[in-house]
Amino acid sequence: MSAAAPSTSGPVIRLRGVTKTYRMGKDNIVQALRGADLDVYPGEFVALMGPSGSGKSTMMNILGCLDVPDSGSYVLAGEQVRQLNDDQLAAIRNRHIGFVFQTFNLLPRLNAIENVELPLVYGGSARGRTQRAKDALAAVGLGERMHHKPTELSGGQQQRVAIARALLNDPSIVLADEPTGNLDSRSSAEILSIFQRLNDLGKTVVMVTHEPDVAEHCKRIVRMRDGVVSGDELVPQPRRAEDELRNAGAGQSVDLHSGTITHVPAAAR
Amino acid sequence: MKIFDSFRSALQSIIVNKLRSALTMLGVIIGVASVIAMVAVGNGASIQVQQQVLSLGSNLVTVTAGNQNSDTGLRGAGVQSMNLTLDDMTAIQAQLGPTIGAVEAEQSAGRWQVTAAGQNWNSNIVGVTTGYPQVRDWGLATGDFFTDDDVRVYAQVAVLGSTTAANLFGDGVDPTGQTIQLRQVFGGGGGAGGAQRARIVNFKVVGMLDAKGTTFGFSRDDQILVPTTTAQRVLTGRTNSVNTIIVKAASSDEMANTTADVTDVLLQRHKISDPASADFTVTNQNDTLAALNQVTGTFTILLAAIGGISLLVGGIGIMNIMLVSVNERTREIGIRKAVGARRRDILTQFLIEAIGLTGIGGILGILLGWGITVVVKQIPAAANIPIAITAGTVAIAVGVSVAIGVVFGLYPAMRAARLHPIQALRYE
């Protein structure tokens, strides 16, 4: 079923017949997932696409162990998730999952280092925590602004802090929910290039996006409709965000739609 | 989550909302301060009362004439003064001598006009026996106390209180060896031309008592002690009767035994078989102290209760603010949960924040309470009250503040811990 090359180690994510029903108000019952199946193997870079109400947000919540399925099975890194209680789910989120949100979701009162440290506050060892956070920030190119609060950082920089935070506990999988949705094209390209580099290093990434251009940077596109997976295809030649950035050069925006470069006059910036 | 992280996070949150934290703490600060100050003043008053009772002499068993338990009144005031005699005192001394510390008998002779060295003064004359200094723990500043011989022959000798001496002879003048003249006007009343007569008696001053200060507002240094027999025969004409016999027990532990022994001796002497119809009353200083302590204790509890109510109100304020804080930080809770915070972590974080608020409030309250006692000490009327903040009070105040943090912080913290991560993340 999966379009990806089968791996000897088995899928890192295995969803089978997952359903989820929400009760919105008194009589409004929403069947967000109606038996979704999905396998994601280690090292994949998956774009999750679909119109609003297709169930992709619910899918992400379940993949991220923020919610549990009503029925069906979800095996994450060999662990059956459906039977776990709140605290066990929290431990899974801490160890196995790195979240990147559209709205960054950084704690406004903490500086970049403290935000990045957060997963280690709730698990893992306190020893060398700050150093690990600094290293992670340096890896996403924020070595200079480690002591800044989120409000003192641009959107792209905030998202890079969020990525550093997601990576700190060396999770099995990075889940990104429209990570470029609130960013300009250049920052988007930068974030995408970070994800691509991570993927090059073997990290599994699942990313929700509305934009086909963004999805084209992934290796595989999974489409959802009406609570089930409706399409699953490999991207033959994923676009490289790095190349697009290099071609654009400084002071120019990156046209993700065509890959061509548009000069932005200084006054417009 | 490490406890250090919880503390850091709580402290940050308290510091970020400085004004709100300060206002929230105010309730606890005022509560703790009032408990500290009121208990300190209450305890001080209690200690002062105790000191004053003990300044009358310690371990005292007092026998007074008349039965205060009697409802009938048959052995009331009319016969009262005849019930106790010097012989009773002698008998007590003879029969209980080795087991008691000392004994003395007192007969008041009322107020007399006193003149000496051209000075005029009005003072209280009390007839006492030679056990007085020992029973009352009251030494002499100058001279000697009168002797048993003086008592036997009702000698006209006197020991002056320090205030009396100062008023008659001047400050710092030793009155020993001087003569004083006691005079009492009687008959005729105040009417014009009434046939007034005066009795005038001369006394030789043999000593002066140490200064003792006031007890319950009365100066104890303005009195003149004369032998009981002199008071009886020369000054009052009530031969042999005494107002009180005062026994000093060997120790505080012996007071109950001494009370029983004295009662037995007197019942036997007065030929009364039923203790309920005794014609005298024996009171024990321990009982008096216990009764007074009960009064001051009730007083202290009342004051503490007032402080307790303000602490309760402060606690509700804490709860209110913590609920607001949880609500405001719903998104933060969602984020923390998304990166792996367990319920316990969130609970601890908010609980420590509440405890931090009340704990800091408690410490500030202790300082404020201490400040209040310093101010109270400046008030002249309270200058003599030994106001003291004890380590115990401080420990209780801190403990109570922390407990308030736990009690009133628990519900908001539980609400925070139970939030669903998705709903918390979506909260705007």
XYZ file of C-alpha atoms in Angstrom:
697
model
C 0.000 0.000 0.000
C 2.742 2.402 0.844
C 4.392 4.020 -2.086
C 7.684 4.240 -0.281
C 10.378 1.659 -0.577
C 9.850 -1.016 2.074
C 12.402 -0.830 4.856
C 13.847 -3.729 6.737
C 13.159 -2.031 10.072
C 9.391 -1.762 9.424
C 7.273 1.377 9.451
C 7.828 3.960 12.157
C 4.132 4.822 11.879
C 1.430 2.257 11.163
C -2.218 3.354 11.163
C -4.912 0.741 10.481
C -8.612 1.523 10.193
C -8.342 4.536 12.459
C -11.605 6.340 13.213
C -12.261 9.446 15.255
C -15.560 11.111 15.931
C -15.989 14.513 17.536
C -19.098 15.832 19.102
C -19.355 19.529 18.315
C -22.191 20.955 20.355
C -25.306 18.962 21.122
C -26.360 17.270 17.907
C -23.451 17.921 15.617
C -21.351 14.800 15.345
C -18.318 15.071 13.085
C -16.705 11.920 11.789
C -13.229 13.284 11.234
C -11.556 9.981 10.426
C -13.425 7.040 8.914
C -10.922 4.243 8.807
C -7.657 5.768 7.696
C -4.641 3.571 6.910
C -1.093 4.894 6.651
C 2.420 3.550 6.859
C 5.418 5.837 7.181
C 8.864 4.309 7.043
C 12.011 5.681 8.647
C 13.707 8.322 6.562
C 10.595 9.390 4.665
C 9.561 13.007 4.071
C 5.793 12.980 3.711
C 3.482 15.836 2.788
C -0.061 15.428 4.081
C -2.480 17.331 1.872
C -6.198 17.716 1.603
C -9.002 20.252 1.775
C -10.357 21.603 5.043
C -12.405 19.014 6.867
C -10.615 16.142 5.176
C -9.355 14.966 8.543
C -5.692 15.832 8.156
C -5.552 17.867 11.373
C -7.160 15.023 13.287
C -4.703 12.678 11.636
C -1.818 14.879 12.789
C -3.174 15.019 16.349
C -3.382 11.252 16.430
C 0.041 10.821 14.847
C 1.378 13.258 17.447
C -0.271 11.353 20.308
C -2.151 14.497 21.286
C -5.292 12.448 20.791
C -6.120 8.749 20.622
C -8.219 6.973 17.955
C -11.734 5.753 18.769
C -11.021 2.525 16.966
C -8.343 1.034 14.789
C -4.723 0.712 15.701
C -1.795 3.081 15.780
C 1.663 1.666 16.270
C 4.380 4.288 16.731
C 7.984 3.065 16.805
C 6.739 -0.359 17.804
C 4.402 0.868 20.549
C 0.645 0.408 20.440
C -0.653 3.866 21.315
C -4.400 3.364 21.719
C -4.233 1.793 25.184
C -1.936 4.387 26.699
C -3.095 6.791 29.389
C -2.431 10.532 29.496
C 0.933 10.333 31.178
C 2.184 7.543 28.938
C 1.115 9.586 25.900
C 2.999 12.544 27.335
C 6.112 10.407 27.650
C 5.734 9.281 24.007
C 5.351 12.876 22.848
C 8.435 13.719 24.819
C 10.634 10.910 23.521
C 9.378 10.043 20.039
C 7.750 13.139 18.578
C 8.963 16.591 17.667
C 6.225 19.109 16.950
C 6.453 22.121 14.677
C 3.314 24.256 14.540
C 2.066 26.831 12.101
C 1.894 29.407 14.886
C 5.307 28.359 16.276
C 3.867 27.899 19.790
C 6.867 29.192 21.656
C 6.488 30.270 25.272
C 6.656 34.079 25.099
C 8.293 34.530 28.499
C 11.216 32.215 27.790
C 14.200 33.037 25.619
C 15.235 30.851 22.690
C 17.450 28.574 24.755
C 14.816 28.049 27.430
C 12.182 27.297 24.812
C 14.426 24.749 23.143
C 15.287 23.152 26.485
C 11.643 22.472 27.258
C 11.470 18.810 26.117
C 14.464 18.048 28.329
C 12.733 19.689 31.283
C 10.035 17.026 31.046
C 12.247 14.086 30.263
C 15.821 13.086 29.741
C 18.730 14.285 31.736
C 19.260 17.803 32.976
C 22.991 17.393 32.503
C 24.293 19.478 29.626
C 20.757 20.598 28.832
C 21.676 24.173 28.028
C 24.601 23.134 25.875
C 22.396 20.779 23.879
C 19.875 23.568 23.381
C 22.633 25.894 22.175
C 23.931 23.269 19.773
C 20.445 22.724 18.381
C 19.976 26.456 17.878
C 23.342 26.723 16.161
C 22.347 23.860 13.882
C 19.287 25.785 12.647
C 21.382 28.909 12.169
C 20.318 30.827 15.264
C 23.589 30.744 17.170
C 23.577 34.536 17.350
C 20.127 35.095 18.791
C 19.947 32.424 21.474
C 19.132 34.818 24.321
C 16.315 36.595 22.524
C 12.676 36.210 23.462
C 10.277 35.042 20.715
C 8.874 38.572 20.306
C 12.375 39.744 19.405
C 12.650 37.202 16.604
C 11.189 37.164 13.087
C 8.650 34.507 12.095
C 11.254 32.454 10.287
C 13.571 32.673 13.290
C 10.769 31.678 15.657
C 10.002 28.677 13.513
C 13.664 27.702 13.565
C 13.579 27.867 17.376
C 10.529 25.609 17.252
C 12.382 23.169 15.002
C 15.369 23.158 17.344
C 12.972 22.413 20.191
C 11.337 19.602 18.211
C 14.706 17.999 17.563
C 16.204 18.237 21.027
C 15.132 14.837 22.323
C 16.143 13.179 19.037
C 12.582 12.057 18.258
C 11.681 9.160 15.936
C 9.515 11.483 13.904
C 9.070 15.202 13.291
C 5.493 16.357 12.762
C 5.021 19.763 11.165
C 1.547 21.278 10.900
C 1.711 23.864 8.076
C 5.120 25.055 9.275
C 5.407 27.615 6.467
C 1.806 28.806 6.613
C 2.654 32.026 8.478
C 5.957 32.757 6.736
C 7.074 34.759 3.725
C 8.483 32.821 0.813
C 12.109 33.283 1.739
C 11.611 32.150 5.321
C 9.495 29.279 3.993
C 12.343 28.204 1.775
C 14.738 28.412 4.690
C 12.480 26.265 6.863
C 11.979 23.774 4.052
C 15.706 23.557 3.523
C 16.157 22.775 7.203
C 13.586 19.993 6.971
C 15.254 18.643 3.868
C 18.637 18.640 5.538
C 17.170 16.831 8.527
C 15.630 14.309 6.203
C 18.957 13.889 4.456
C 20.388 12.999 7.838
C 17.745 10.265 8.195
C 15.045 12.003 10.197
C 11.451 11.051 9.354
C 9.288 14.116 8.682
C 5.523 14.346 8.178
C 4.282 17.778 7.153
C 0.757 19.080 6.636
C 0.511 21.693 3.904
C -2.050 23.356 1.676
C 0.445 24.506 -0.908
C 1.385 22.117 -3.722
C 4.701 23.969 -4.160
C 5.638 23.239 -0.601
C 4.534 19.641 -0.979
C 6.816 19.279 -4.012
C 9.770 19.574 -1.680
C 8.728 16.314 0.011
C 9.522 12.830 -1.204
C 5.962 11.575 -0.935
C 2.538 13.174 -0.963
C -0.397 11.627 0.915
C -3.788 13.108 0.076
C -6.814 12.898 2.336
C -10.498 13.309 1.629
C -13.518 12.686 3.874
C -11.550 11.047 6.635
C -9.656 8.505 4.574
C -6.421 8.487 2.622
C -7.448 9.100 -0.959
C -4.132 9.320 -2.716
C -0.524 8.398 -2.148
C 2.245 9.213 -4.577
C 6.002 9.537 -4.688
C 7.534 12.807 -5.835
C 9.924 11.727 -8.552
C 12.252 14.726 -8.229
C 11.692 16.670 -5.012
C 12.633 20.307 -5.335
C 15.581 21.437 -3.262
C 14.887 24.549 -1.196
C 18.622 25.097 -0.799
C 19.088 25.527 -4.545
C 16.201 27.940 -4.747
C 17.699 30.004 -1.913
C 21.141 30.016 -3.495
C 19.748 31.107 -6.842
C 17.684 33.824 -5.255
C 20.603 35.432 -3.453
C 20.350 38.075 -0.821
C 17.569 40.614 -0.919
C 15.468 38.626 -3.344
C 12.323 36.666 -2.695
C 12.039 33.054 -3.662
C 9.213 32.209 -5.965
C 8.208 28.819 -4.755
C 5.578 28.527 -7.459
C 7.864 28.595 -10.458
C 11.291 28.395 -9.003
C 12.203 31.608 -10.824
C 13.588 34.584 -9.049
C 11.768 37.820 -8.628
C 13.653 40.873 -7.598
C 12.020 42.722 -4.759
C 12.778 46.445 -4.712
C 14.251 47.585 -1.437
C 11.299 49.918 -0.836
C 8.859 47.039 -0.908
C 10.620 45.166 1.776
C 10.114 17.816 35.736
C 12.839 18.788 38.080
C 11.720 20.657 41.164
C 14.252 23.377 40.389
C 12.589 24.037 37.041
C 9.223 24.292 38.762
C 10.567 26.845 41.198
C 12.234 28.857 38.482
C 9.118 28.839 36.371
C 6.924 29.807 39.332
C 9.241 32.625 40.339
C 9.355 33.934 36.781
C 5.602 33.958 36.592
C 5.340 35.797 39.916
C 7.921 38.371 38.824
C 6.401 38.927 35.393
C 3.036 39.850 36.942
C 4.532 42.019 39.661
C 1.528 44.155 40.507
C -0.928 41.296 40.339
C 1.294 39.070 42.448
C 1.744 41.827 45.017
C -1.979 42.493 45.273
C -2.698 38.796 45.524
C -0.127 38.387 48.248
C -1.580 41.297 50.181
C -4.305 39.142 51.660
C -1.804 36.620 52.950
C 0.568 39.364 54.079
C -2.134 41.078 56.133
C -3.391 37.769 57.497
C 0.009 36.536 58.573
C 1.005 39.943 59.921
C -2.128 40.187 62.037
C -1.733 36.648 63.362
C 1.915 37.287 64.214
C 1.301 40.664 65.820
C -1.827 39.654 67.696
C -0.404 36.410 69.023
C 2.762 38.257 70.071
C 0.781 40.908 71.918
C -1.565 38.286 73.377
C 1.317 36.149 74.591
C 3.021 39.229 75.964
C -0.093 40.177 77.917
C -0.355 36.630 79.221
C 3.280 36.632 80.320
C 2.782 40.003 81.985
C -0.231 38.779 83.944
C 1.736 35.745 85.035
C 4.684 37.853 86.106
C 2.421 40.115 88.097
C 0.772 37.217 89.879
C 4.154 35.734 90.667
C 5.463 39.109 91.834
C 3.073 38.736 94.776
C 5.288 35.819 95.811
C 5.542 32.402 94.228
C 3.977 29.057 95.199
C 1.479 30.720 97.522
C -1.439 28.991 99.224
C -3.732 31.630 100.648
C -6.262 31.075 103.427
C -8.983 33.707 103.730
C -11.670 33.887 106.331
C -15.190 32.976 105.296
C -16.496 30.365 102.901
C -16.732 31.652 99.388
C -18.502 28.487 98.307
C -21.344 28.992 100.726
C -24.657 29.903 99.164
C -26.386 30.423 102.475
C -24.515 33.467 103.639
C -24.708 32.231 107.231
C -20.979 32.330 107.503
C -20.793 35.595 105.667
C -19.069 38.834 106.380
C -20.440 39.285 109.878
C -18.392 36.568 111.433
C -15.742 36.357 108.831
C -13.031 38.329 110.488
C -13.196 36.219 113.576
C -12.590 32.927 111.797
C -8.874 33.069 111.321
C -6.463 33.800 114.096
C -2.775 34.057 114.688
C -3.074 30.741 116.537
C -4.194 29.138 113.288
C -0.993 30.374 111.699
C 1.073 29.118 114.612
C -0.635 25.740 114.354
C 0.064 25.502 110.646
C 3.669 26.359 111.289
C 3.932 23.848 114.110
C 2.235 20.950 112.266
C 3.458 21.514 108.722
C 6.677 23.324 109.518
C 9.135 21.007 107.790
C 7.010 20.506 104.655
C 6.301 24.133 103.833
C 8.535 26.990 102.831
C 7.191 29.697 105.109
C 3.974 31.081 106.524
C 2.693 34.458 107.587
C -0.571 36.034 108.687
C -1.819 39.454 107.599
C -4.307 41.832 109.113
C -5.086 45.033 107.316
C -5.244 48.151 109.471
C -6.663 50.419 106.794
C -5.434 53.793 105.628
C -3.805 56.202 108.012
C -2.428 59.659 107.842
C 1.331 59.480 108.257
C 3.628 62.317 109.220
C 7.378 62.362 109.559
C 10.058 64.990 109.191
C 7.390 67.556 108.495
C 5.986 65.614 105.547
C 2.448 64.355 105.314
C 1.331 61.241 103.495
C -1.590 58.856 103.391
C -0.761 55.199 103.276
C -2.055 51.719 103.789
C -1.041 49.960 107.002
C -0.768 46.181 106.926
C -0.063 43.975 109.881
C 2.188 41.096 108.924
C 4.280 38.484 110.688
C 7.975 37.811 110.343
C 7.503 35.263 107.552
C 6.516 38.101 105.205
C 9.847 38.672 103.399
C 10.260 34.947 102.759
C 6.654 34.303 101.688
C 6.555 37.328 99.412
C 10.090 36.933 98.104
C 10.595 40.513 99.109
C 13.903 41.680 100.523
C 14.759 44.858 102.402
C 16.638 47.767 100.869
C 17.789 49.070 104.236
C 17.485 48.080 107.884
C 15.999 44.817 109.171
C 12.563 43.294 109.298
C 10.957 43.284 112.725
C 11.421 40.172 114.846
C 9.188 37.544 116.429
C 9.748 39.367 119.718
C 8.354 42.535 118.162
C 5.283 40.537 117.117
C 4.915 38.990 120.554
C 4.971 42.327 122.376
C 3.102 44.195 119.629
C 5.946 46.609 119.307
C 5.294 49.861 117.489
C 7.829 49.289 114.741
C 7.321 49.669 111.007
C 8.872 48.698 107.687
C 8.175 51.230 104.935
C 7.485 50.676 101.293
C 9.967 52.499 99.076
C 7.411 54.998 97.720
C 6.118 55.757 101.194
C 9.644 56.276 102.471
C 10.493 58.552 99.550
C 7.390 60.637 100.138
C 8.041 60.997 103.855
C 11.818 61.359 103.936
C 12.822 62.174 100.393
C 14.338 60.113 97.585
C 17.353 58.066 98.541
C 17.140 58.875 102.242
C 17.445 55.889 104.556
C 14.426 56.093 106.913
C 15.777 53.484 109.322
C 15.756 54.730 112.915
C 13.362 57.585 112.188
C 10.007 57.948 113.870
C 6.720 58.244 112.020
C 3.430 59.328 113.380
C 0.201 57.596 112.360
C -2.978 59.464 112.822
C -6.597 58.635 112.152
C -9.489 60.999 112.586
C -12.767 59.508 113.735
C -16.129 60.654 115.000
C -18.021 63.786 114.023
C -17.924 63.171 110.306
C -17.236 66.054 107.998
C -19.863 68.450 109.421
C -18.898 71.918 110.541
C -17.951 72.020 114.150
C -18.317 68.277 114.483
C -16.581 66.758 117.456
C -13.632 65.267 115.709
C -11.057 63.282 117.509
C -7.808 61.885 116.313
C -5.802 58.896 117.351
C -2.100 59.386 117.099
C 0.404 56.573 117.365
C 4.169 56.741 116.990
C 6.163 54.037 115.192
C 9.866 53.528 114.872
C 11.026 52.729 111.339
C 13.266 49.640 111.349
C 13.678 49.070 107.610
C 12.596 49.799 104.061
C 11.435 47.290 101.436
C 12.930 46.902 97.967
C 11.011 48.696 95.232
C 8.645 46.335 93.386
C 6.610 48.484 91.064
C 2.943 48.139 90.278
C 0.781 45.052 90.057
C -2.473 45.245 88.092
C -2.158 48.996 88.202
C -1.660 49.323 91.956
C 1.592 50.482 93.443
C 2.881 47.942 95.913
C 5.583 50.225 97.177
C 3.212 52.537 99.008
C 2.494 50.660 102.243
C 3.656 50.393 105.792
C 4.197 47.004 107.398
C 3.752 46.647 111.132
C 3.562 43.501 113.295
C 0.168 41.763 112.950
C -0.338 41.948 116.698
C 0.265 45.686 116.656
C -2.274 46.088 113.866
C -4.745 44.069 115.913
C -4.334 45.631 119.324
C -3.027 49.108 118.695
C -4.539 50.058 115.349
C -7.787 48.101 114.830
C -8.760 46.640 118.184
C -9.572 43.327 116.586
C -7.569 41.181 118.912
C -6.288 37.940 117.494
C -8.169 37.846 114.167
C -6.356 38.023 110.816
C -7.619 38.518 107.259
C -5.403 36.001 105.579
C -2.853 33.372 106.319
C -0.408 32.899 103.486
C 1.589 29.702 103.173
C 4.485 29.334 100.813
C 4.660 25.768 99.536
C 8.060 24.105 99.288
C 7.750 23.971 95.515
C 5.226 24.387 92.741
C 4.695 20.606 92.664
C 3.933 20.561 96.386
C 1.180 23.150 96.136
C -1.680 20.652 95.874
C -0.392 18.709 98.896
C 0.174 21.860 100.903
C -3.327 23.064 100.069
C -4.775 19.789 101.351
C -2.604 19.792 104.480
C -3.477 23.369 105.392
C -7.176 22.600 104.917
C -6.898 19.533 107.150
C -5.121 21.427 109.926
C -7.662 24.226 109.920
C -10.715 21.930 109.706
C -9.410 20.060 112.704
C -8.721 23.225 114.659
C -12.106 24.707 113.795
C -13.805 21.364 114.562
C -15.555 21.173 111.226
C -16.068 17.690 109.810
C -17.529 18.589 106.444
C -15.039 20.447 104.234
C -17.969 21.931 102.310
C -19.013 23.962 105.330
C -15.544 25.193 106.232
C -15.423 28.744 107.569
C -12.358 29.573 105.547
C -11.315 29.339 101.929
C -8.013 28.015 100.704
C -6.885 29.227 97.297
C -3.879 28.057 95.461
C -1.793 30.337 93.275
C -1.564 27.679 90.576
C -5.352 27.739 90.256
C -5.310 31.502 89.989
C -2.635 31.348 87.341
C -4.517 28.647 85.462
C -7.687 30.723 85.507
C -5.830 33.816 84.327
C -4.041 31.823 81.659
C -7.363 30.559 80.459
C -8.584 34.112 80.122
C -5.490 35.333 78.297
C -5.456 32.131 76.224
C -9.024 32.770 75.085
C -7.999 36.311 74.293
C -5.067 35.077 72.206
C -7.220 32.546 70.364
C -9.733 35.269 69.590
C -7.002 37.479 68.134
C -5.552 34.589 66.168
C -9.010 33.775 64.818
C -9.354 37.296 63.450
C -6.029 36.855 61.697
C -7.156 33.425 60.541
C -10.197 34.921 58.845
C -8.035 37.365 56.918
C -5.825 34.416 55.941
C -8.884 32.588 54.650
C -9.917 35.612 52.611
C -6.339 35.889 51.347
C -6.458 32.226 50.364
C -9.606 32.760 48.331
C -7.835 35.648 46.585
C -4.985 33.292 45.741
C -7.411 30.768 44.308
C -9.112 33.423 42.235
C -5.862 34.676 40.738
C -4.584 31.173 40.118
C -7.759 30.352 38.182
C -7.259 33.485 36.091
C -3.630 32.541 35.600
C -4.504 29.012 34.469
C -7.033 30.434 32.049
C -4.581 32.948 30.630
C -1.920 30.349 30.199
C -4.047 27.617 28.684
C -1.984 27.791 25.514
C 1.247 27.549 27.471
C -0.128 24.469 29.202
C -0.959 22.992 25.790
C 2.561 23.661 24.536
C 4.115 22.150 27.623
C 1.910 19.099 27.255
C 2.784 18.796 23.565
C 6.477 18.568 24.376
C 5.859 15.936 27.017
C 4.676 17.500 30.278
C 2.654 15.012 32.308
C -0.336 15.967 34.450
C 1.874 15.828 37.495
C 4.327 18.302 35.934
C 1.606 20.861 35.242
C 0.048 20.292 38.655
C 3.395 20.802 40.371
C 4.134 23.915 38.372
C 0.919 25.701 39.315
C 0.921 24.400 42.868
C 4.431 25.695 43.411
C 3.395 28.995 41.919
C 0.532 29.256 44.413
C 2.802 28.179 47.268
C 5.378 30.687 46.068
C 2.776 33.447 46.286
C 1.637 32.471 49.774
C 5.158 31.642 50.949
C 6.562 35.010 49.921
C 3.402 36.604 51.318
C 3.982 34.744 54.567
C 7.555 35.955 54.888
C 6.552 39.543 54.131
C 3.683 39.128 56.591
C 6.082 38.028 59.321
C 8.208 41.114 58.680
C 5.131 43.353 58.737
C 3.881 41.665 61.909
C 7.241 42.219 63.509
C 7.060 45.859 62.455
C 3.636 46.172 64.062
C 4.929 44.818 67.380
C 7.789 47.332 67.253
C 5.233 50.105 66.794
C 2.997 48.723 69.560
C 5.956 48.753 71.921
C 6.232 52.518 71.392
C 2.738 52.990 72.841
C 3.264 54.010 76.509
C 0.379 51.863 77.785
C 1.920 48.771 76.235
C 5.519 49.572 77.120
C 5.611 47.050 79.952
C 4.049 44.201 78.001
C 6.815 41.763 77.085
C 5.766 41.433 73.407
C 7.726 38.624 71.821
C 7.528 36.873 68.464
C 8.531 33.306 69.186
C 10.141 30.913 66.744
C 7.049 28.757 67.139
C 4.752 31.545 65.970
C 6.938 32.188 62.945
C 7.076 28.485 62.104
C 3.296 28.195 62.368
C 2.809 31.313 60.233
C 5.082 29.961 57.488
C 3.449 26.548 57.715
C -0.022 28.024 57.495
C 0.940 30.196 54.500
C 2.303 27.204 52.635
C -0.766 25.174 53.582
C -2.995 27.930 52.210
C -1.018 27.822 48.984
C -1.593 24.081 48.752
C -5.274 24.190 49.692
C -6.266 27.107 47.497
C -3.794 26.368 44.720
C -4.779 22.746 44.338
C -8.052 23.224 42.500
C -6.688 25.666 39.877
C -3.618 23.464 39.430
C -5.806 20.400 38.939
C -7.839 22.241 36.347
C -4.625 23.095 34.547
C -3.333 19.533 34.745
C -6.561 18.062 33.366
C -6.671 20.274 30.272
C -6.742 18.340 27.020
C -3.609 19.153 25.016
C -5.438 19.847 21.754
C -8.073 22.072 23.304
C -5.353 23.866 25.235
C -3.287 24.418 22.075
C -6.273 25.746 20.155
C -7.295 28.105 22.973
C -7.135 31.716 21.928
